[in-house]
Structure formats: C-alpha cells, structure tokens
Amino acid sequence: MGMSIEDAREYMAECEEYHRTYRRAFDRLKNKGWIENKEIGRLVVETLTESGEIAAIEAMLKHRSPLLSTGEYCMVVFDIPEAAHAARDQFRNMLKRIGFVYHQRSVWCARKEMSAGIRRIVNILKIEKWVRIYKSYEN
C-alpha cells in the first residue's frame, strides 16, 4: 500500500521544515565560531573548532555526568600563571558553569564524575602542567 499524494506532500513539508531548522542551528554554531570549514583534498568538511569542542564537552559534563557516591568529589586544583590568564579565566568560568564549587584559592570540587572531560578541556587549553584532577573523599 503506497503513500497518498496528500501524505507525500505533508511528509515533504516536514522534511523541508526539518532541513530549515537544522540549517539555522548549524548557522548559529558557525556564527559562534564552534564549527569551521576545512578542505581535505577536494572535499570541504565541517569540523568542530577548539571552542566548539570545549562547548560540546561542557554540555555533556553539565547534563550527563553521573553523581559520585556520598562523600566523594571530583576535585580540580590549579595554579595557572598570569602569562596564561586568558586560559585560566576561561577554565575557571567553565568550572563554574558545569557545577564546580569554589573551596579555596584554585581548588574546586563537584559531586559528579567529570575527570575525563575536564582532562580533555585541559589538554585543549594547553594548561596540563598547571592543573591536577583528583577524586577526593570526605572524612
């Protein structure tokens, strides 16, 4: 049994609306600088920029990280020098956005397991030598 002409038109309209919605979202990501075009041979491929990758990891950490057991924390300790203040400020603001709580100078804790994502962001920002990530236990 085939699709009626009216059903086909409705389906095509839904596809066109989906395409427009996708295109608008894609354009917003490009305008934010999260996606860029790269030429690979004769192909043009859209890829995430470093800031796009950080935003994607941040969203996953904020919304999909599992809670740790009672008394356990993901602890981030850093001492990023003034020469790298832009990366330090970006890192500190990201920790706040994803739910880390300031405990004392450059010591931040969260009740979720986020170490792998934080480690990836630290690598992207090239601040590995100044950041340590621990799982801590409350006494």
PDB file of C-alpha atoms in Angstrom:
ATOM      1  CA  MET A   1       0.000   0.000   0.000  1.00  0.00           C
ATOM      2  CA  GLY A   2       1.535   3.288  -1.120  1.00  0.00           C
ATOM      3  CA  MET A   3       1.505   6.767   0.276  1.00  0.00           C
ATOM      4  CA  SER A   4      -1.230   9.132  -0.880  1.00  0.00           C
ATOM      5  CA  ILE A   5      -0.348  12.380  -2.667  1.00  0.00           C
ATOM      6  CA  GLU A   6      -1.543  14.361   0.350  1.00  0.00           C
ATOM      7  CA  ASP A   7       0.571  12.237   2.725  1.00  0.00           C
ATOM      8  CA  ALA A   8       3.596  12.668   0.427  1.00  0.00           C
ATOM      9  CA  ARG A   9       3.130  16.477   0.394  1.00  0.00           C
ATOM     10  CA  GLU A  10       2.832  16.544   4.180  1.00  0.00           C
ATOM     11  CA  TYR A  11       5.943  14.395   4.506  1.00  0.00           C
ATOM     12  CA  MET A  12       7.900  16.654   2.121  1.00  0.00           C
ATOM     13  CA  ALA A  13       6.808  19.753   4.077  1.00  0.00           C
ATOM     14  CA  GLU A  14       8.018  18.134   7.306  1.00  0.00           C
ATOM     15  CA  CYS A  15      11.360  17.300   5.666  1.00  0.00           C
ATOM     16  CA  GLU A  16      11.774  20.865   4.422  1.00  0.00           C
ATOM     17  CA  GLU A  17      10.977  22.270   7.884  1.00  0.00           C
ATOM     18  CA  TYR A  18      13.457  19.852   9.468  1.00  0.00           C
ATOM     19  CA  HIS A  19      16.112  20.951   6.964  1.00  0.00           C
ATOM     20  CA  ARG A  20      15.462  24.658   7.685  1.00  0.00           C
ATOM     21  CA  THR A  21      15.656  24.031  11.453  1.00  0.00           C
ATOM     22  CA  TYR A  22      18.891  22.064  11.050  1.00  0.00           C
ATOM     23  CA  ARG A  23      20.377  24.755   8.805  1.00  0.00           C
ATOM     24  CA  ARG A  24      19.500  27.548  11.288  1.00  0.00           C
ATOM     25  CA  ALA A  25      21.076  25.603  14.155  1.00  0.00           C
ATOM     26  CA  PHE A  26      24.155  24.853  12.053  1.00  0.00           C
ATOM     27  CA  ASP A  27      24.479  28.528  11.070  1.00  0.00           C
ATOM     28  CA  ARG A  28      24.250  29.560  14.747  1.00  0.00           C
ATOM     29  CA  LEU A  29      27.091  27.179  15.584  1.00  0.00           C
ATOM     30  CA  LYS A  30      29.187  28.641  12.751  1.00  0.00           C
ATOM     31  CA  ASN A  31      28.439  32.202  13.898  1.00  0.00           C
ATOM     32  CA  LYS A  32      29.570  31.312  17.420  1.00  0.00           C
ATOM     33  CA  GLY A  33      32.824  30.023  15.958  1.00  0.00           C
ATOM     34  CA  TRP A  34      32.159  26.447  17.040  1.00  0.00           C
ATOM     35  CA  ILE A  35      32.249  24.961  13.528  1.00  0.00           C
ATOM     36  CA  GLU A  36      34.666  25.694  10.709  1.00  0.00           C
ATOM     37  CA  ASN A  37      35.196  24.506   7.152  1.00  0.00           C
ATOM     38  CA  LYS A  38      38.356  22.557   6.359  1.00  0.00           C
ATOM     39  CA  GLU A  39      39.493  21.488   2.927  1.00  0.00           C
ATOM     40  CA  ILE A  40      40.636  17.899   2.701  1.00  0.00           C
ATOM     41  CA  GLY A  41      41.727  17.311  -0.852  1.00  0.00           C
ATOM     42  CA  ARG A  42      38.726  18.237  -2.999  1.00  0.00           C
ATOM     43  CA  LEU A  43      36.278  17.909  -0.115  1.00  0.00           C
ATOM     44  CA  VAL A  44      35.108  20.648   2.223  1.00  0.00           C
ATOM     45  CA  VAL A  45      34.383  19.216   5.651  1.00  0.00           C
ATOM     46  CA  GLU A  46      32.809  20.971   8.625  1.00  0.00           C
ATOM     47  CA  THR A  47      34.633  20.291  11.890  1.00  0.00           C
ATOM     48  CA  LEU A  48      34.397  21.466  15.466  1.00  0.00           C
ATOM     49  CA  THR A  49      36.779  24.226  16.437  1.00  0.00           C
ATOM     50  CA  GLU A  50      38.584  24.017  19.776  1.00  0.00           C
ATOM     51  CA  SER A  51      35.960  26.297  21.319  1.00  0.00           C
ATOM     52  CA  GLY A  52      33.234  24.131  19.779  1.00  0.00           C
ATOM     53  CA  GLU A  53      34.773  21.004  21.240  1.00  0.00           C
ATOM     54  CA  ILE A  54      35.020  22.671  24.657  1.00  0.00           C
ATOM     55  CA  ALA A  55      31.348  23.730  24.446  1.00  0.00           C
ATOM     56  CA  ALA A  56      30.309  20.182  23.499  1.00  0.00           C
ATOM     57  CA  ILE A  57      32.309  18.616  26.341  1.00  0.00           C
ATOM     58  CA  GLU A  58      30.979  21.235  28.744  1.00  0.00           C
ATOM     59  CA  ALA A  59      27.370  20.424  27.789  1.00  0.00           C
ATOM     60  CA  MET A  60      27.971  16.698  28.253  1.00  0.00           C
ATOM     61  CA  LEU A  61      29.664  17.239  31.619  1.00  0.00           C
ATOM     62  CA  LYS A  62      26.890  19.506  32.851  1.00  0.00           C
ATOM     63  CA  HIS A  63      23.987  17.299  31.803  1.00  0.00           C
ATOM     64  CA  ARG A  64      25.265  13.719  31.616  1.00  0.00           C
ATOM     65  CA  SER A  65      27.877  13.254  34.330  1.00  0.00           C
ATOM     66  CA  PRO A  66      26.948  10.643  36.921  1.00  0.00           C
ATOM     67  CA  LEU A  67      26.753  11.597  40.587  1.00  0.00           C
ATOM     68  CA  LEU A  68      29.518  10.303  42.794  1.00  0.00           C
ATOM     69  CA  SER A  69      28.818   8.331  45.960  1.00  0.00           C
ATOM     70  CA  THR A  70      28.147  10.220  49.175  1.00  0.00           C
ATOM     71  CA  GLY A  71      31.350  11.816  50.430  1.00  0.00           C
ATOM     72  CA  GLU A  72      33.167  11.566  47.073  1.00  0.00           C
ATOM     73  CA  TYR A  73      34.180  14.554  44.991  1.00  0.00           C
ATOM     74  CA  CYS A  74      35.880  15.363  41.728  1.00  0.00           C
ATOM     75  CA  MET A  75      38.479  17.917  42.791  1.00  0.00           C
ATOM     76  CA  VAL A  76      40.378  20.235  40.449  1.00  0.00           C
ATOM     77  CA  VAL A  77      43.435  22.079  41.722  1.00  0.00           C
ATOM     78  CA  PHE A  78      45.258  24.556  39.510  1.00  0.00           C
ATOM     79  CA  ASP A  79      47.906  27.244  39.613  1.00  0.00           C
ATOM     80  CA  ILE A  80      47.884  28.804  36.153  1.00  0.00           C
ATOM     81  CA  PRO A  81      50.342  31.706  35.813  1.00  0.00           C
ATOM     82  CA  GLU A  82      49.403  35.248  34.861  1.00  0.00           C
ATOM     83  CA  ALA A  83      51.039  34.750  31.450  1.00  0.00           C
ATOM     84  CA  ALA A  84      48.190  32.324  30.638  1.00  0.00           C
ATOM     85  CA  HIS A  85      45.435  34.427  32.256  1.00  0.00           C
ATOM     86  CA  ALA A  86      43.023  34.060  29.302  1.00  0.00           C
ATOM     87  CA  ALA A  87      43.112  30.252  29.557  1.00  0.00           C
ATOM     88  CA  ARG A  88      42.911  30.489  33.365  1.00  0.00           C
ATOM     89  CA  ASP A  89      39.822  32.712  33.229  1.00  0.00           C
ATOM     90  CA  GLN A  90      38.189  30.511  30.585  1.00  0.00           C
ATOM     91  CA  PHE A  91      38.912  27.404  32.665  1.00  0.00           C
ATOM     92  CA  ARG A  92      37.628  28.933  35.909  1.00  0.00           C
ATOM     93  CA  ASN A  93      34.420  30.158  34.250  1.00  0.00           C
ATOM     94  CA  MET A  94      33.852  26.741  32.689  1.00  0.00           C
ATOM     95  CA  LEU A  95      34.220  25.061  36.091  1.00  0.00           C
ATOM     96  CA  LYS A  96      31.538  27.391  37.491  1.00  0.00           C
ATOM     97  CA  ARG A  97      29.169  26.736  34.575  1.00  0.00           C
ATOM     98  CA  ILE A  98      29.327  22.959  34.897  1.00  0.00           C
ATOM     99  CA  GLY A  99      28.679  22.939  38.636  1.00  0.00           C
ATOM    100  CA  PHE A 100      32.030  23.040  40.385  1.00  0.00           C
ATOM    101  CA  VAL A 101      32.102  24.881  43.716  1.00  0.00           C
ATOM    102  CA  TYR A 102      34.991  27.065  44.843  1.00  0.00           C
ATOM    103  CA  HIS A 103      36.541  25.766  48.099  1.00  0.00           C
ATOM    104  CA  GLN A 104      39.688  27.815  48.388  1.00  0.00           C
ATOM    105  CA  ARG A 105      42.188  29.512  46.121  1.00  0.00           C
ATOM    106  CA  SER A 106      42.254  27.469  42.889  1.00  0.00           C
ATOM    107  CA  VAL A 107      40.608  24.415  44.485  1.00  0.00           C
ATOM    108  CA  TRP A 108      37.222  23.467  43.014  1.00  0.00           C
ATOM    109  CA  CYS A 109      35.008  20.451  43.771  1.00  0.00           C
ATOM    110  CA  ALA A 110      31.957  18.812  42.215  1.00  0.00           C
ATOM    111  CA  ARG A 111      29.773  15.884  43.250  1.00  0.00           C
ATOM    112  CA  LYS A 112      29.832  14.423  39.727  1.00  0.00           C
ATOM    113  CA  GLU A 113      32.417  12.289  37.936  1.00  0.00           C
ATOM    114  CA  MET A 114      33.851  14.700  35.377  1.00  0.00           C
ATOM    115  CA  SER A 115      37.565  13.960  35.361  1.00  0.00           C
ATOM    116  CA  ALA A 116      37.853  12.621  31.786  1.00  0.00           C
ATOM    117  CA  GLY A 117      36.046  15.612  30.255  1.00  0.00           C
ATOM    118  CA  ILE A 118      37.985  18.093  32.381  1.00  0.00           C
ATOM    119  CA  ARG A 119      41.227  16.393  31.337  1.00  0.00           C
ATOM    120  CA  ARG A 120      40.282  16.790  27.650  1.00  0.00           C
ATOM    121  CA  ILE A 121      39.499  20.503  28.126  1.00  0.00           C
ATOM    122  CA  VAL A 122      42.791  20.971  29.992  1.00  0.00           C
ATOM    123  CA  ASN A 123      44.600  19.422  27.005  1.00  0.00           C
ATOM    124  CA  ILE A 124      42.760  21.651  24.505  1.00  0.00           C
ATOM    125  CA  LEU A 125      43.634  24.759  26.527  1.00  0.00           C
ATOM    126  CA  LYS A 126      47.248  23.534  26.840  1.00  0.00           C
ATOM    127  CA  ILE A 127      47.316  24.030  30.618  1.00  0.00           C
ATOM    128  CA  GLU A 128      48.213  20.442  31.610  1.00  0.00           C
ATOM    129  CA  LYS A 129      51.310  21.378  33.579  1.00  0.00           C
ATOM    130  CA  TRP A 130      49.314  23.630  35.912  1.00  0.00           C
ATOM    131  CA  VAL A 131      46.185  21.521  36.571  1.00  0.00           C
ATOM    132  CA  ARG A 132      45.642  18.424  38.697  1.00  0.00           C
ATOM    133  CA  ILE A 133      42.409  16.414  38.888  1.00  0.00           C
ATOM    134  CA  TYR A 134      41.680  14.170  41.866  1.00  0.00           C
ATOM    135  CA  LYS A 135      38.915  12.028  43.263  1.00  0.00           C
ATOM    136  CA  SER A 136      38.661  13.073  46.881  1.00  0.00           C
ATOM    137  CA  TYR A 137      36.886  11.558  49.851  1.00  0.00           C
ATOM    138  CA  GLU A 138      35.335  13.475  52.704  1.00  0.00           C
ATOM    139  CA  ASN A 139      36.235  12.298  56.230  1.00  0.00           C
TER     140      ASN A 139
END
